[in-house]
PDB file of C-alpha atoms and ligand atoms in Angstrom:
ATOM      1  CA  UNK G   1     -19.840  -7.062 -32.868  1.00  0.00           C
ATOM      2  CA  UNK G   2     -23.554  -7.404 -32.215  1.00  0.00           C
ATOM      3  CA  UNK G   3     -26.012  -4.983 -30.840  1.00  0.00           C
ATOM      4  CA  UNK G   4     -27.462  -5.476 -27.337  1.00  0.00           C
ATOM      5  CA  UNK G   5     -29.961  -3.302 -25.526  1.00  0.00           C
ATOM      6  CA  UNK G   6     -28.059  -0.583 -23.682  1.00  0.00           C
ATOM      7  CA  UNK G   7     -27.434  -1.139 -19.936  1.00  0.00           C
ATOM      8  CA  UNK G   8     -28.121   1.457 -17.308  1.00  0.00           C
ATOM      9  CA  UNK G   9     -24.788   2.334 -15.846  1.00  0.00           C
ATOM     10  CA  UNK G  10     -24.075   3.132 -12.221  1.00  0.00           C
ATOM     11  CA  UNK G  11     -20.685   4.760 -12.133  1.00  0.00           C
ATOM     12  CA  UNK G  12     -18.831   4.969  -8.724  1.00  0.00           C
ATOM     13  CA  UNK G  13     -16.663   8.049  -8.595  1.00  0.00           C
ATOM     14  CA  UNK G  14     -14.273   9.414  -6.080  1.00  0.00           C
ATOM     15  CA  UNK G  15     -10.682   9.061  -5.014  1.00  0.00           C
ATOM     16  CA  UNK G  16      -9.350   5.537  -4.296  1.00  0.00           C
ATOM     17  CA  UNK G  17      -9.417   4.324  -0.642  1.00  0.00           C
ATOM     18  CA  UNK G  18     -12.826   5.912  -0.124  1.00  0.00           C
ATOM     19  CA  UNK G  19     -14.856   2.670   0.025  1.00  0.00           C
ATOM     20  CA  UNK G  20     -15.875   2.322  -3.604  1.00  0.00           C
ATOM     21  CA  UNK G  21     -15.022  -1.427  -3.908  1.00  0.00           C
ATOM     22  CA  UNK G  22     -17.056  -2.191  -0.753  1.00  0.00           C
ATOM     23  CA  UNK G  23     -19.960  -0.190  -2.068  1.00  0.00           C
ATOM     24  CA  UNK G  24     -19.742  -1.744  -5.545  1.00  0.00           C
ATOM     25  CA  UNK G  25     -19.821  -5.273  -4.017  1.00  0.00           C
ATOM     26  CA  UNK G  26     -22.897  -4.447  -1.857  1.00  0.00           C
ATOM     27  CA  UNK G  27     -24.850  -2.927  -4.731  1.00  0.00           C
ATOM     28  CA  UNK G  28     -23.679  -5.849  -7.009  1.00  0.00           C
ATOM     29  CA  UNK G  29     -25.705  -8.221  -4.798  1.00  0.00           C
ATOM     30  CA  UNK G  30     -29.036  -6.539  -5.808  1.00  0.00           C
ATOM     31  CA  UNK G  31     -31.102  -8.430  -8.397  1.00  0.00           C
ATOM     32  CA  UNK G  32     -30.529  -7.311 -11.963  1.00  0.00           C
ATOM     33  CA  UNK G  33     -27.309  -5.657 -11.081  1.00  0.00           C
ATOM     34  CA  UNK G  34     -23.848  -6.772 -12.134  1.00  0.00           C
ATOM     35  CA  UNK G  35     -20.607  -5.366 -10.686  1.00  0.00           C
ATOM     36  CA  UNK G  36     -17.931  -5.088 -13.322  1.00  0.00           C
ATOM     37  CA  UNK G  37     -15.113  -3.548 -11.164  1.00  0.00           C
ATOM     38  CA  UNK G  38     -12.855  -0.800 -12.453  1.00  0.00           C
ATOM     39  CA  UNK G  39     -13.497  -1.062 -16.206  1.00  0.00           C
ATOM     40  CA  UNK G  40     -11.003   1.762 -16.962  1.00  0.00           C
ATOM     41  CA  UNK G  41      -8.231  -0.780 -15.988  1.00  0.00           C
ATOM     42  CA  UNK G  42      -9.723  -3.870 -17.699  1.00  0.00           C
ATOM     43  CA  UNK G  43      -8.036  -3.210 -21.035  1.00  0.00           C
ATOM     44  CA  UNK G  44      -4.565  -3.192 -19.664  1.00  0.00           C
ATOM     45  CA  UNK G  45      -4.746  -5.325 -16.462  1.00  0.00           C
ATOM     46  CA  UNK G  46      -7.337  -7.832 -17.639  1.00  0.00           C
ATOM     47  CA  UNK G  47      -6.998  -8.186 -21.464  1.00  0.00           C
ATOM     48  CA  UNK G  48      -3.319  -7.453 -21.872  1.00  0.00           C
ATOM     49  CA  UNK G  49      -1.724  -8.451 -18.477  1.00  0.00           C
ATOM     50  CA  UNK G  50      -4.252 -11.212 -17.925  1.00  0.00           C
ATOM     51  CA  UNK G  51      -4.564 -10.436 -14.218  1.00  0.00           C
ATOM     52  CA  UNK G  52      -7.150 -12.107 -11.966  1.00  0.00           C
ATOM     53  CA  UNK G  53     -10.852 -11.613 -12.169  1.00  0.00           C
ATOM     54  CA  UNK G  54     -12.706 -11.099  -8.877  1.00  0.00           C
ATOM     55  CA  UNK G  55     -13.821 -14.766  -9.128  1.00  0.00           C
ATOM     56  CA  UNK G  56     -10.202 -15.817  -8.808  1.00  0.00           C
ATOM     57  CA  UNK G  57      -9.751 -17.029 -12.473  1.00  0.00           C
ATOM     58  CA  UNK G  58      -7.258 -15.342 -14.754  1.00  0.00           C
ATOM     59  CA  UNK G  59      -9.136 -12.835 -16.896  1.00  0.00           C
ATOM     60  CA  UNK G  60      -8.788 -14.927 -20.134  1.00  0.00           C
ATOM     61  CA  UNK G  61     -10.033 -17.986 -18.375  1.00  0.00           C
ATOM     62  CA  UNK G  62     -13.080 -16.395 -16.687  1.00  0.00           C
ATOM     63  CA  UNK G  63     -16.237 -17.626 -18.506  1.00  0.00           C
ATOM     64  CA  UNK G  64     -18.147 -14.366 -17.626  1.00  0.00           C
ATOM     65  CA  UNK G  65     -15.576 -12.115 -19.210  1.00  0.00           C
ATOM     66  CA  UNK G  66     -15.034 -14.470 -22.146  1.00  0.00           C
ATOM     67  CA  UNK G  67     -18.742 -14.325 -22.915  1.00  0.00           C
ATOM     68  CA  UNK G  68     -18.831 -10.572 -22.540  1.00  0.00           C
ATOM     69  CA  UNK G  69     -15.823 -10.177 -24.868  1.00  0.00           C
ATOM     70  CA  UNK G  70     -17.392 -12.346 -27.472  1.00  0.00           C
ATOM     71  CA  UNK G  71     -20.617 -10.470 -27.389  1.00  0.00           C
ATOM     72  CA  UNK G  72     -19.022  -7.084 -27.357  1.00  0.00           C
ATOM     73  CA  UNK G  73     -16.069  -7.322 -29.680  1.00  0.00           C
ATOM     74  CA  UNK G  74     -16.057 -10.812 -31.073  1.00  0.00           C
ATOM     75  CA  UNK G  75     -13.461 -11.769 -28.519  1.00  0.00           C
ATOM     76  CA  UNK G  76     -10.764  -9.969 -26.580  1.00  0.00           C
ATOM     77  CA  UNK G  77      -7.799  -9.053 -28.675  1.00  0.00           C
ATOM     78  CA  UNK G  78      -4.718  -7.032 -28.050  1.00  0.00           C
ATOM     79  CA  UNK G  79      -5.841  -4.694 -30.850  1.00  0.00           C
ATOM     80  CA  UNK G  80      -9.246  -4.022 -29.150  1.00  0.00           C
ATOM     81  CA  UNK G  81      -7.443  -3.251 -25.820  1.00  0.00           C
ATOM     82  CA  UNK G  82      -4.695  -1.344 -27.562  1.00  0.00           C
ATOM     83  CA  UNK G  83      -7.172   0.859 -29.481  1.00  0.00           C
ATOM     84  CA  UNK G  84      -9.148   1.723 -26.299  1.00  0.00           C
ATOM     85  CA  UNK G  85      -5.845   2.553 -24.461  1.00  0.00           C
ATOM     86  CA  UNK G  86      -4.830   4.809 -27.302  1.00  0.00           C
ATOM     87  CA  UNK G  87      -8.132   6.617 -27.182  1.00  0.00           C
ATOM     88  CA  UNK G  88      -7.954   6.872 -23.393  1.00  0.00           C
ATOM     89  CA  UNK G  89      -4.672   8.695 -23.609  1.00  0.00           C
ATOM     90  CA  UNK G  90      -6.166  11.224 -26.042  1.00  0.00           C
ATOM     91  CA  UNK G  91      -9.551  11.770 -24.397  1.00  0.00           C
ATOM     92  CA  UNK G  92      -9.793  10.560 -20.790  1.00  0.00           C
ATOM     93  CA  UNK G  93      -7.613  12.914 -18.841  1.00  0.00           C
ATOM     94  CA  UNK G  94      -8.386  14.866 -15.642  1.00  0.00           C
ATOM     95  CA  UNK G  95      -6.939  17.992 -17.246  1.00  0.00           C
ATOM     96  CA  UNK G  96      -9.375  17.702 -20.122  1.00  0.00           C
ATOM     97  CA  UNK G  97     -12.560  17.717 -17.946  1.00  0.00           C
ATOM     98  CA  UNK G  98     -13.280  21.455 -18.465  1.00  0.00           C
ATOM     99  CA  UNK G  99     -13.289  20.980 -22.194  1.00  0.00           C
ATOM    100  CA  UNK G 100     -13.995  17.242 -22.755  1.00  0.00           C
ATOM    101  CA  UNK G 101     -15.106  17.574 -26.419  1.00  0.00           C
ATOM    102  CA  UNK G 102     -12.718  15.643 -28.691  1.00  0.00           C
ATOM    103  CA  UNK G 103     -13.040  13.934 -32.180  1.00  0.00           C
ATOM    104  CA  UNK G 104     -12.250  10.599 -30.545  1.00  0.00           C
ATOM    105  CA  UNK G 105     -14.687  10.948 -27.654  1.00  0.00           C
ATOM    106  CA  UNK G 106     -17.610   9.069 -29.280  1.00  0.00           C
ATOM    107  CA  UNK G 107     -15.453   6.033 -30.265  1.00  0.00           C
ATOM    108  CA  UNK G 108     -13.897   5.847 -26.728  1.00  0.00           C
ATOM    109  CA  UNK G 109     -17.284   6.079 -24.885  1.00  0.00           C
ATOM    110  CA  UNK G 110     -18.810   3.513 -27.389  1.00  0.00           C
ATOM    111  CA  UNK G 111     -16.191   0.872 -26.360  1.00  0.00           C
ATOM    112  CA  UNK G 112     -17.487   1.137 -22.752  1.00  0.00           C
ATOM    113  CA  UNK G 113     -21.132   1.229 -23.772  1.00  0.00           C
ATOM    114  CA  UNK G 114     -20.697  -1.836 -25.942  1.00  0.00           C
ATOM    115  CA  UNK G 115     -19.008  -3.596 -23.078  1.00  0.00           C
ATOM    116  CA  UNK G 116     -21.712  -2.575 -20.579  1.00  0.00           C
ATOM    117  CA  UNK G 117     -24.483  -3.773 -22.884  1.00  0.00           C
ATOM    118  CA  UNK G 118     -22.725  -7.086 -23.405  1.00  0.00           C
ATOM    119  CA  UNK G 119     -22.656  -7.792 -19.627  1.00  0.00           C
ATOM    120  CA  UNK G 120     -26.115  -9.188 -19.991  1.00  0.00           C
ATOM    121  CA  UNK G 121     -27.765  -7.333 -17.049  1.00  0.00           C
ATOM    122  CA  UNK G 122     -30.164  -4.384 -17.102  1.00  0.00           C
ATOM    123  CA  UNK G 123     -27.902  -2.499 -14.721  1.00  0.00           C
ATOM    124  CA  UNK G 124     -24.178  -2.593 -14.541  1.00  0.00           C
ATOM    125  CA  UNK G 125     -21.781  -1.000 -12.052  1.00  0.00           C
ATOM    126  CA  UNK G 126     -18.499   0.484 -13.163  1.00  0.00           C
ATOM    127  CA  UNK G 127     -16.294   1.445 -10.222  1.00  0.00           C
ATOM    128  CA  UNK G 128     -13.510   3.107 -12.396  1.00  0.00           C
ATOM    129  CA  UNK G 129     -13.714   6.083  -9.884  1.00  0.00           C
ATOM    130  CA  UNK G 130     -11.968   8.622 -12.200  1.00  0.00           C
ATOM    131  CA  UNK G 131     -14.092  11.790 -12.785  1.00  0.00           C
ATOM    132  CA  UNK G 132     -12.636  12.080 -16.292  1.00  0.00           C
ATOM    133  CA  UNK G 133     -14.233   8.762 -17.494  1.00  0.00           C
ATOM    134  CA  UNK G 134     -17.566   9.754 -15.889  1.00  0.00           C
ATOM    135  CA  UNK G 135     -17.307  13.046 -17.811  1.00  0.00           C
ATOM    136  CA  UNK G 136     -16.590  11.092 -21.097  1.00  0.00           C
ATOM    137  CA  UNK G 137     -19.664   8.883 -20.568  1.00  0.00           C
ATOM    138  CA  UNK G 138     -21.950  11.811 -19.722  1.00  0.00           C
ATOM    139  CA  UNK G 139     -20.671  13.874 -22.630  1.00  0.00           C
ATOM    140  CA  UNK G 140     -21.297  10.905 -24.983  1.00  0.00           C
ATOM    141  CA  UNK G 141     -24.969  10.644 -23.874  1.00  0.00           C
ATOM    142  CA  UNK G 142     -24.611   7.353 -21.921  1.00  0.00           C
ATOM    143  CA  UNK G 143     -27.431   6.398 -19.549  1.00  0.00           C
ATOM    144  CA  UNK G 144     -25.208   6.949 -16.468  1.00  0.00           C
ATOM    145  CA  UNK G 145     -25.928   7.605 -12.804  1.00  0.00           C
ATOM    146  CA  UNK G 146     -22.953   8.703 -10.901  1.00  0.00           C
ATOM    147  CA  UNK G 147     -22.530   7.771  -7.263  1.00  0.00           C
ATOM    148  CA  UNK G 148     -19.976  10.205  -5.789  1.00  0.00           C
ATOM    149  CA  UNK G 149     -18.273   8.486  -2.771  1.00  0.00           C
ATOM    150  CA  UNK G 150     -16.476  10.871  -0.418  1.00  0.00           C
ATOM    151  CA  UNK G 151     -14.434  10.014   2.662  1.00  0.00           C
ATOM    152  CA  UNK G 152     -12.607  12.056   5.199  1.00  0.00           C
ATOM    153  CA  UNK G 153      -9.440  13.245   3.447  1.00  0.00           C
ATOM    154  CA  UNK G 154      -7.364  12.469   6.563  1.00  0.00           C
ATOM    155  CA  UNK G 155      -8.438   8.886   6.455  1.00  0.00           C
ATOM    156  CA  UNK G 156      -7.839   8.709   2.653  1.00  0.00           C
ATOM    157  CA  UNK G 157      -4.378  10.195   3.002  1.00  0.00           C
ATOM    158  CA  UNK G 158      -3.475   7.796   5.753  1.00  0.00           C
ATOM    159  CA  UNK G 159      -4.621   4.890   3.661  1.00  0.00           C
ATOM    160  CA  UNK G 160      -2.587   5.983   0.644  1.00  0.00           C
ATOM    161  CA  UNK G 161       0.520   6.050   2.882  1.00  0.00           C
ATOM    162  CA  UNK G 162       0.145   2.433   3.843  1.00  0.00           C
ATOM    163  CA  UNK G 163       1.935  -0.465   2.229  1.00  0.00           C
ATOM    164  CA  UNK G 164      -0.663  -2.743   0.763  1.00  0.00           C
ATOM    165  CA  UNK G 165       0.246  -5.799  -1.370  1.00  0.00           C
ATOM    166  CA  UNK G 166      -1.670  -6.441  -4.592  1.00  0.00           C
ATOM    167  CA  UNK G 167      -3.066  -9.997  -4.534  1.00  0.00           C
ATOM    168  CA  UNK G 168      -2.740 -10.067  -8.305  1.00  0.00           C
ATOM    169  CA  UNK G 169       1.033 -10.100  -8.361  1.00  0.00           C
ATOM    170  CA  UNK G 170       2.355  -9.501  -4.817  1.00  0.00           C
ATOM    171  CA  UNK G 171       3.716  -6.143  -5.704  1.00  0.00           C
ATOM    172  CA  UNK G 172       2.918  -3.149  -3.445  1.00  0.00           C
ATOM    173  CA  UNK G 173       0.064  -0.869  -4.484  1.00  0.00           C
ATOM    174  CA  UNK G 174       0.835   2.745  -5.288  1.00  0.00           C
ATOM    175  CA  UNK G 175       1.671   4.898  -2.283  1.00  0.00           C
ATOM    176  CA  UNK G 176       1.224   8.630  -2.020  1.00  0.00           C
ATOM    177  CA  UNK G 177       2.447  11.049   0.590  1.00  0.00           C
ATOM    178  CA  UNK G 178      -0.283  13.007   2.481  1.00  0.00           C
ATOM    179  CA  UNK G 179       0.073  16.214   0.423  1.00  0.00           C
ATOM    180  CA  UNK G 180      -0.159  14.414  -2.901  1.00  0.00           C
ATOM    181  CA  UNK G 181      -3.206  12.361  -1.668  1.00  0.00           C
ATOM    182  CA  UNK G 182      -4.815  15.607  -0.553  1.00  0.00           C
ATOM    183  CA  UNK G 183      -4.296  17.307  -3.933  1.00  0.00           C
ATOM    184  CA  UNK G 184      -5.770  14.337  -5.725  1.00  0.00           C
ATOM    185  CA  UNK G 185      -8.724  14.241  -3.232  1.00  0.00           C
ATOM    186  CA  UNK G 186      -9.551  17.769  -4.036  1.00  0.00           C
ATOM    187  CA  UNK G 187      -9.102  17.366  -7.782  1.00  0.00           C
ATOM    188  CA  UNK G 188     -11.314  14.281  -8.077  1.00  0.00           C
ATOM    189  CA  UNK G 189     -14.018  15.615  -5.815  1.00  0.00           C
ATOM    190  CA  UNK G 190     -14.073  19.051  -7.442  1.00  0.00           C
ATOM    191  CA  UNK G 191     -14.327  17.339 -10.922  1.00  0.00           C
ATOM    192  CA  UNK G 192     -17.279  15.278  -9.707  1.00  0.00           C
ATOM    193  CA  UNK G 193     -18.898  18.457  -8.310  1.00  0.00           C
ATOM    194  CA  UNK G 194     -18.420  20.100 -11.634  1.00  0.00           C
ATOM    195  CA  UNK G 195     -20.229  17.277 -13.341  1.00  0.00           C
ATOM    196  CA  UNK G 196     -23.134  17.575 -10.984  1.00  0.00           C
ATOM    197  CA  UNK G 197     -23.238  21.342 -11.664  1.00  0.00           C
ATOM    198  CA  UNK G 198     -23.499  20.538 -15.414  1.00  0.00           C
ATOM    199  CA  UNK G 199     -26.663  18.549 -14.853  1.00  0.00           C
ATOM    200  CA  UNK G 200     -25.291  14.998 -14.711  1.00  0.00           C
ATOM    201  CA  UNK G 201     -27.213  12.624 -12.331  1.00  0.00           C
ATOM    202  CA  UNK G 202     -24.909  12.549  -9.279  1.00  0.00           C
ATOM    203  CA  UNK G 203     -25.779  11.136  -5.797  1.00  0.00           C
ATOM    204  CA  UNK G 204     -23.246  11.728  -3.125  1.00  0.00           C
ATOM    205  CA  UNK G 205     -22.575   9.228  -0.400  1.00  0.00           C
ATOM    206  CA  UNK G 206     -20.259   9.559   2.505  1.00  0.00           C
ATOM    207  CA  UNK G 207     -18.159   6.534   3.432  1.00  0.00           C
ATOM    208  CA  UNK G 208     -18.660   7.347   7.152  1.00  0.00           C
ATOM    209  CA  UNK G 209     -22.500   7.291   6.688  1.00  0.00           C
ATOM    210  CA  UNK G 210     -22.235   3.948   4.874  1.00  0.00           C
ATOM    211  CA  UNK G 211     -20.312   2.317   7.719  1.00  0.00           C
ATOM    212  CA  UNK G 212     -22.251   3.995  10.534  1.00  0.00           C
ATOM    213  CA  UNK G 213     -25.733   3.106   9.177  1.00  0.00           C
ATOM    214  CA  UNK G 214     -25.185   0.606   6.287  1.00  0.00           C
ATOM    215  CA  UNK G 215     -28.789  -0.421   5.720  1.00  0.00           C
ATOM    216  CA  UNK G 216     -30.294   3.065   5.918  1.00  0.00           C
ATOM    217  CA  UNK G 217     -27.585   4.617   3.711  1.00  0.00           C
ATOM    218  CA  UNK G 218     -27.836   1.834   1.108  1.00  0.00           C
ATOM    219  CA  UNK G 219     -31.612   1.939   1.083  1.00  0.00           C
ATOM    220  CA  UNK G 220     -31.489   5.677   0.441  1.00  0.00           C
ATOM    221  CA  UNK G 221     -28.964   5.166  -2.288  1.00  0.00           C
ATOM    222  CA  UNK G 222     -30.878   2.274  -3.880  1.00  0.00           C
ATOM    223  CA  UNK G 223     -34.066   4.288  -3.987  1.00  0.00           C
ATOM    224  CA  UNK G 224     -32.200   7.167  -5.617  1.00  0.00           C
ATOM    225  CA  UNK G 225     -30.912   4.844  -8.286  1.00  0.00           C
ATOM    226  CA  UNK G 226     -34.273   3.077  -8.782  1.00  0.00           C
ATOM    227  CA  UNK G 227     -32.944  -0.282  -7.426  1.00  0.00           C
ATOM    228  CA  UNK G 228     -34.802  -2.831  -5.228  1.00  0.00           C
ATOM    229  CA  UNK G 229     -33.437  -1.980  -1.765  1.00  0.00           C
ATOM    230  CA  UNK G 230     -35.467  -4.788  -0.170  1.00  0.00           C
ATOM    231  CA  UNK G 231     -32.885  -7.303  -1.484  1.00  0.00           C
ATOM    232  CA  UNK G 232     -29.923  -5.735   0.242  1.00  0.00           C
ATOM    233  CA  UNK G 233     -27.531  -8.523   1.408  1.00  0.00           C
ATOM    234  CA  UNK G 234     -27.469  -7.874   5.166  1.00  0.00           C
ATOM    235  CA  UNK G 235     -27.354 -10.563   7.834  1.00  0.00           C
ATOM    236  CA  UNK G 236     -27.708  -7.997  10.616  1.00  0.00           C
ATOM    237  CA  UNK G 237     -27.399  -4.200  10.857  1.00  0.00           C
ATOM    238  CA  UNK G 238     -23.639  -4.136  10.153  1.00  0.00           C
ATOM    239  CA  UNK G 239     -22.811  -7.497   8.564  1.00  0.00           C
ATOM    240  CA  UNK G 240     -23.388  -8.302   4.868  1.00  0.00           C
ATOM    241  CA  UNK G 241     -22.843 -11.411   2.801  1.00  0.00           C
ATOM    242  CA  UNK G 242     -21.029 -11.148  -0.488  1.00  0.00           C
ATOM    243  CA  UNK G 243     -21.198 -13.765  -3.223  1.00  0.00           C
ATOM    244  CA  UNK G 244     -18.598 -14.330  -5.892  1.00  0.00           C
ATOM    245  CA  UNK G 245     -18.167 -11.454  -8.307  1.00  0.00           C
ATOM    246  CA  UNK G 246     -16.376 -10.835 -11.646  1.00  0.00           C
ATOM    247  CA  UNK G 247     -14.881  -7.440 -10.954  1.00  0.00           C
ATOM    248  CA  UNK G 248     -12.116  -6.916 -13.464  1.00  0.00           C
ATOM    249  CA  UNK G 249      -9.922  -4.681 -11.333  1.00  0.00           C
ATOM    250  CA  UNK G 250      -9.963  -2.935  -8.055  1.00  0.00           C
ATOM    251  CA  UNK G 251      -8.673  -3.109  -4.484  1.00  0.00           C
ATOM    252  CA  UNK G 252      -8.042  -6.470  -2.731  1.00  0.00           C
ATOM    253  CA  UNK G 253     -11.565  -6.424  -1.256  1.00  0.00           C
ATOM    254  CA  UNK G 254     -12.973  -7.498  -4.643  1.00  0.00           C
ATOM    255  CA  UNK G 255     -11.794 -11.055  -4.013  1.00  0.00           C
ATOM    256  CA  UNK G 256     -13.663 -11.406  -0.701  1.00  0.00           C
ATOM    257  CA  UNK G 257     -16.535 -13.882  -0.535  1.00  0.00           C
ATOM    258  CA  UNK G 258     -18.710 -14.379   2.563  1.00  0.00           C
ATOM    259  CA  UNK G 259     -19.351 -12.317   5.598  1.00  0.00           C
ATOM    260  CA  UNK G 260     -18.109  -8.719   5.661  1.00  0.00           C
ATOM    261  CA  UNK G 261     -18.519  -6.510   8.669  1.00  0.00           C
ATOM    262  CA  UNK G 262     -18.956  -2.758   7.985  1.00  0.00           C
ATOM    263  CA  UNK G 263     -17.117  -0.764  10.573  1.00  0.00           C
ATOM    264  CA  UNK G 264     -15.433   2.569  10.689  1.00  0.00           C
ATOM    265  CA  UNK G 265     -11.708   2.621  10.259  1.00  0.00           C
ATOM    266  CA  UNK G 266     -10.298   5.535  12.239  1.00  0.00           C
ATOM    267  CA  UNK G 267      -6.675   4.384  12.097  1.00  0.00           C
ATOM    268  CA  UNK G 268      -5.653   7.835  10.767  1.00  0.00           C
ATOM    269  CA  UNK G 269      -6.497   9.479  14.068  1.00  0.00           C
ATOM    270  CA  UNK G 270      -3.470   7.981  15.741  1.00  0.00           C
ATOM    271  CA  UNK G 271      -1.611   7.042  12.558  1.00  0.00           C
ATOM    272  CA  UNK G 272      -1.388  10.393  10.724  1.00  0.00           C
ATOM    273  CA  UNK G 273       1.241  12.782  12.149  1.00  0.00           C
ATOM    274  CA  UNK G 274       0.131  16.236  13.293  1.00  0.00           C
ATOM    275  CA  UNK G 275       1.927  18.090  10.516  1.00  0.00           C
ATOM    276  CA  UNK G 276       0.538  15.767   7.867  1.00  0.00           C
ATOM    277  CA  UNK G 277      -2.981  16.243   9.306  1.00  0.00           C
ATOM    278  CA  UNK G 278      -2.640  19.999   9.145  1.00  0.00           C
ATOM    279  CA  UNK G 279      -1.277  19.825   5.518  1.00  0.00           C
ATOM    280  CA  UNK G 280      -4.219  17.664   4.450  1.00  0.00           C
ATOM    281  CA  UNK G 281      -6.630  19.976   6.258  1.00  0.00           C
ATOM    282  CA  UNK G 282      -5.288  23.023   4.365  1.00  0.00           C
ATOM    283  CA  UNK G 283      -5.118  21.342   0.979  1.00  0.00           C
ATOM    284  CA  UNK G 284      -8.652  19.907   1.094  1.00  0.00           C
ATOM    285  CA  UNK G 285     -10.446  23.027   2.269  1.00  0.00           C
ATOM    286  CA  UNK G 286     -13.186  24.126   1.409  1.00  0.00           C
ATOM    287  CA  UNK G 287     -14.563  20.833  -0.053  1.00  0.00           C
ATOM    288  CA  UNK G 288     -13.665  19.104   3.137  1.00  0.00           C
ATOM    289  CA  UNK G 289     -15.845  21.459   5.161  1.00  0.00           C
ATOM    290  CA  UNK G 290     -18.681  21.161   2.567  1.00  0.00           C
ATOM    291  CA  UNK G 291     -18.763  17.401   3.183  1.00  0.00           C
ATOM    292  CA  UNK G 292     -18.779  17.852   6.978  1.00  0.00           C
ATOM    293  CA  UNK G 293     -15.254  16.902   7.807  1.00  0.00           C
ATOM    294  CA  UNK G 294     -14.117  19.443  10.438  1.00  0.00           C
ATOM    295  CA  UNK G 295     -10.536  20.605  10.988  1.00  0.00           C
ATOM    296  CA  UNK G 296      -8.605  18.599  13.467  1.00  0.00           C
ATOM    297  CA  UNK G 297      -8.169  20.399  16.842  1.00  0.00           C
TER     298      UNK G 297
HETATM  299 ZN1   ZN D 301     -14.671 -14.016 -13.265  1.00  0.00          ZN
END
């Protein structure tokens, strides 16, 4: 293992299906920034299961990740991945967030910091999303800025109820019922609020603002993160261009190369049954109101 200058980390947090993959891809187009995908899943899905990198190559065959692994750990081995997964089970749990201190915390966070530094860019994006990993990184003193991505919980719940195939293996992605999605939405967002309350650098972005005014929203975000907003990859006000990326895990959007149109997806308005909508409304209050998502009529 060799030492590399530490990278600044932009950590995308929030519940899945909130637009984190899209946001990661857009920010990853900025100069000096490399998008790594959901690093929390890299150890199992990339190193052990050898799933696809965002570039389309199997993880062990991707030249980018091979070089990162060499620089960080002297190569990817099952023992490196196994050790991080063992530490993760001990340290990186949502229920541990209120009292994150643990004898293994430093070693766990160091594995991530070593990987980030080995990516060879001044700024890296980790879109792992989980508040618990953000909490571990902050507690270990990593140079991390958290982007807290929120989306209307009714839209999130509707998305979690849909059947989506994983391009990696053709199996369906995890599905949750509306109540379960709502409980997770509240837990993740409350945990990220807690981190902000503890003094971590947290910038909140609403998915709806991103798709309604992509350039203005990303410019504000880039300024907040100290990034060069002038280089945003937009062809016009709502169409961006995405180049290849090496995101290690994430939703199917990570494989997309070329034009991408940002537009609001309101499928939940007709797709989420009235009783489910009311359940989600109830289970996500008061945070839902705090973020400006009003109760359904
Ligand atoms: Zn790759």
